[in-house]
PDB file of C-alpha atoms in Angstrom:
ATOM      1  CA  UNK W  27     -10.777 -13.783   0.386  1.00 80.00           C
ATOM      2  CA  UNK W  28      -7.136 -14.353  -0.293  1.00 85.00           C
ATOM      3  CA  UNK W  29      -6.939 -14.559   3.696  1.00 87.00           C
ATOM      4  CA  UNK W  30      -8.810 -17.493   3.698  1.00 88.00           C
ATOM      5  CA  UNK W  31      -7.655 -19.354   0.184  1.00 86.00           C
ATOM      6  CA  UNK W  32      -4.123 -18.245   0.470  1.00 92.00           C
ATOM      7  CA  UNK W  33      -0.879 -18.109   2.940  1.00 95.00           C
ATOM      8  CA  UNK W  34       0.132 -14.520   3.513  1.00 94.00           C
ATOM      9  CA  UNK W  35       4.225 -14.598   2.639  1.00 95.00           C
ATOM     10  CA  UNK W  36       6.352 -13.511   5.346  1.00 93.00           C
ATOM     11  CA  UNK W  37       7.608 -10.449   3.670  1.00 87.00           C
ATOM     12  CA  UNK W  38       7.402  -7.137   5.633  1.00 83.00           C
ATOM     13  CA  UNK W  39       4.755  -4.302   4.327  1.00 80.00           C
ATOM     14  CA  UNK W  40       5.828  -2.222   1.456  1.00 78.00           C
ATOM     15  CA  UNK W  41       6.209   1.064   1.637  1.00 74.00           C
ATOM     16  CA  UNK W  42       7.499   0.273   4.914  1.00 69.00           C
ATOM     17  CA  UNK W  43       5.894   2.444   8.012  1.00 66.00           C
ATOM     18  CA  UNK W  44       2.775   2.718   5.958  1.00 66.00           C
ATOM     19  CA  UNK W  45      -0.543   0.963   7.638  1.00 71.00           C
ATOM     20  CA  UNK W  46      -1.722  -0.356   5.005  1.00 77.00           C
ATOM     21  CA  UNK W  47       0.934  -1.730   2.037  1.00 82.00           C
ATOM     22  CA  UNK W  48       1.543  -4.393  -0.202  1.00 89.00           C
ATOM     23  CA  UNK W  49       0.711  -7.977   1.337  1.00 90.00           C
ATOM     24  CA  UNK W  50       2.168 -11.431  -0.471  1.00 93.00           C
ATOM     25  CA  UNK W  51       0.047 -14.601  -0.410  1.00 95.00           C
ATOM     26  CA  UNK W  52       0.475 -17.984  -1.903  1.00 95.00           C
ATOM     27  CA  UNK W  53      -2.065 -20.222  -3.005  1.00 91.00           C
ATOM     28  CA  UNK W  54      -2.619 -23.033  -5.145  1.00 89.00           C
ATOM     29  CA  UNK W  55      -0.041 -22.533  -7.625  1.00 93.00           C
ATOM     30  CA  UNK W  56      -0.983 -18.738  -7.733  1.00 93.00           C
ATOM     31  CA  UNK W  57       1.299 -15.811  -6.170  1.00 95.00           C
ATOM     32  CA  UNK W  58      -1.446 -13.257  -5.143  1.00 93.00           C
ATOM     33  CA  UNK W  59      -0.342  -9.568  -4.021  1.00 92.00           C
ATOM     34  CA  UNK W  60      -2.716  -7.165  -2.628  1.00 90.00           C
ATOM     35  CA  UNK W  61      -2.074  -3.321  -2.879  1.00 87.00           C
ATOM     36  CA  UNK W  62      -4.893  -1.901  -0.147  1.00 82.00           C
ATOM     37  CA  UNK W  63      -7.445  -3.816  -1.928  1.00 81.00           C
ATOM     38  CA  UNK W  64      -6.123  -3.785  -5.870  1.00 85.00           C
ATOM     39  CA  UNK W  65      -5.399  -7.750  -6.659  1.00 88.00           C
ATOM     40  CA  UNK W  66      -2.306  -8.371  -8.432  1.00 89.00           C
ATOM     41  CA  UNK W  67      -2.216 -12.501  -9.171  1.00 91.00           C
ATOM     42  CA  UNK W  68       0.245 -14.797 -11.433  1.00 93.00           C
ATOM     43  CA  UNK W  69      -0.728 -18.227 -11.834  1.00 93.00           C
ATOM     44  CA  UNK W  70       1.502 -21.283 -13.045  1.00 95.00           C
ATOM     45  CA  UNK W  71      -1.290 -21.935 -15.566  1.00 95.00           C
ATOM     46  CA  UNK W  72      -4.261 -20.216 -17.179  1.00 92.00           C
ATOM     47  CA  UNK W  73      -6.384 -22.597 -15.090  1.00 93.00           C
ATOM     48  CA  UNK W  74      -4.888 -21.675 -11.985  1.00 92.00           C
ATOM     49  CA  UNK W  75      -5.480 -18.168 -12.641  1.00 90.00           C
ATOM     50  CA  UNK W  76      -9.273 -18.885 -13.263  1.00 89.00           C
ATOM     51  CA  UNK W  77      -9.766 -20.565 -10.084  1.00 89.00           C
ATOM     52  CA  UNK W  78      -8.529 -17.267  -8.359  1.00 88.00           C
ATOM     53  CA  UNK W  79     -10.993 -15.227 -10.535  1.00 88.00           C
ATOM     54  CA  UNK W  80     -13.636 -17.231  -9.173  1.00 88.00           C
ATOM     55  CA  UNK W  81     -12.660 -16.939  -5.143  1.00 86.00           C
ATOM     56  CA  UNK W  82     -12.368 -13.287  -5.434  1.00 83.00           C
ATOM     57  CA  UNK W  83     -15.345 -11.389  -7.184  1.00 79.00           C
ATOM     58  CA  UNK W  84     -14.538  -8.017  -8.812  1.00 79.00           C
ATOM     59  CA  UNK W  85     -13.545  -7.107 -11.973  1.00 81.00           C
ATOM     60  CA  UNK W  86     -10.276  -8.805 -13.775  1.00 81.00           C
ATOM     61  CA  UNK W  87      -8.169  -7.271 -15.995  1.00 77.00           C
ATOM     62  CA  UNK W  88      -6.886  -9.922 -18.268  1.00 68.00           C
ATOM     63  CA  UNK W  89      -3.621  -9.499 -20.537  1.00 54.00           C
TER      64      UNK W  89
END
């Protein structure tokens, strides 16, 4: 989902030489990281982060 809601960031994979890292995307006013599956997100406000919640289903943690 963050594919297709989201611009992957230009930053190279992390670990490096790994197939399958950390990828960056940026949405609408939400910075998005994906660790092989685990969603990491920010949002500029609580509504932004919401809207995320609701593109990609699984469970949030919220703090």
């Amino acid at each position: 989902m963050l594919e297709a809601n989201a611009a992957r960031l230009p930053f190279p994979m992390y670990p490096t030489g790994q197939e399958r890292g950390s990828r960056w995307f940026l949405g609408q006013d939400v910075l998005s990281r994906d660790d092989d599956g685990a969603v990491l997100a920010r949002g500029r406000t609580a509504e932004d982060l919401h809207r995320v919640r609701e593109l990609i289903p699984g469970d949030w943690l919220n703090g």
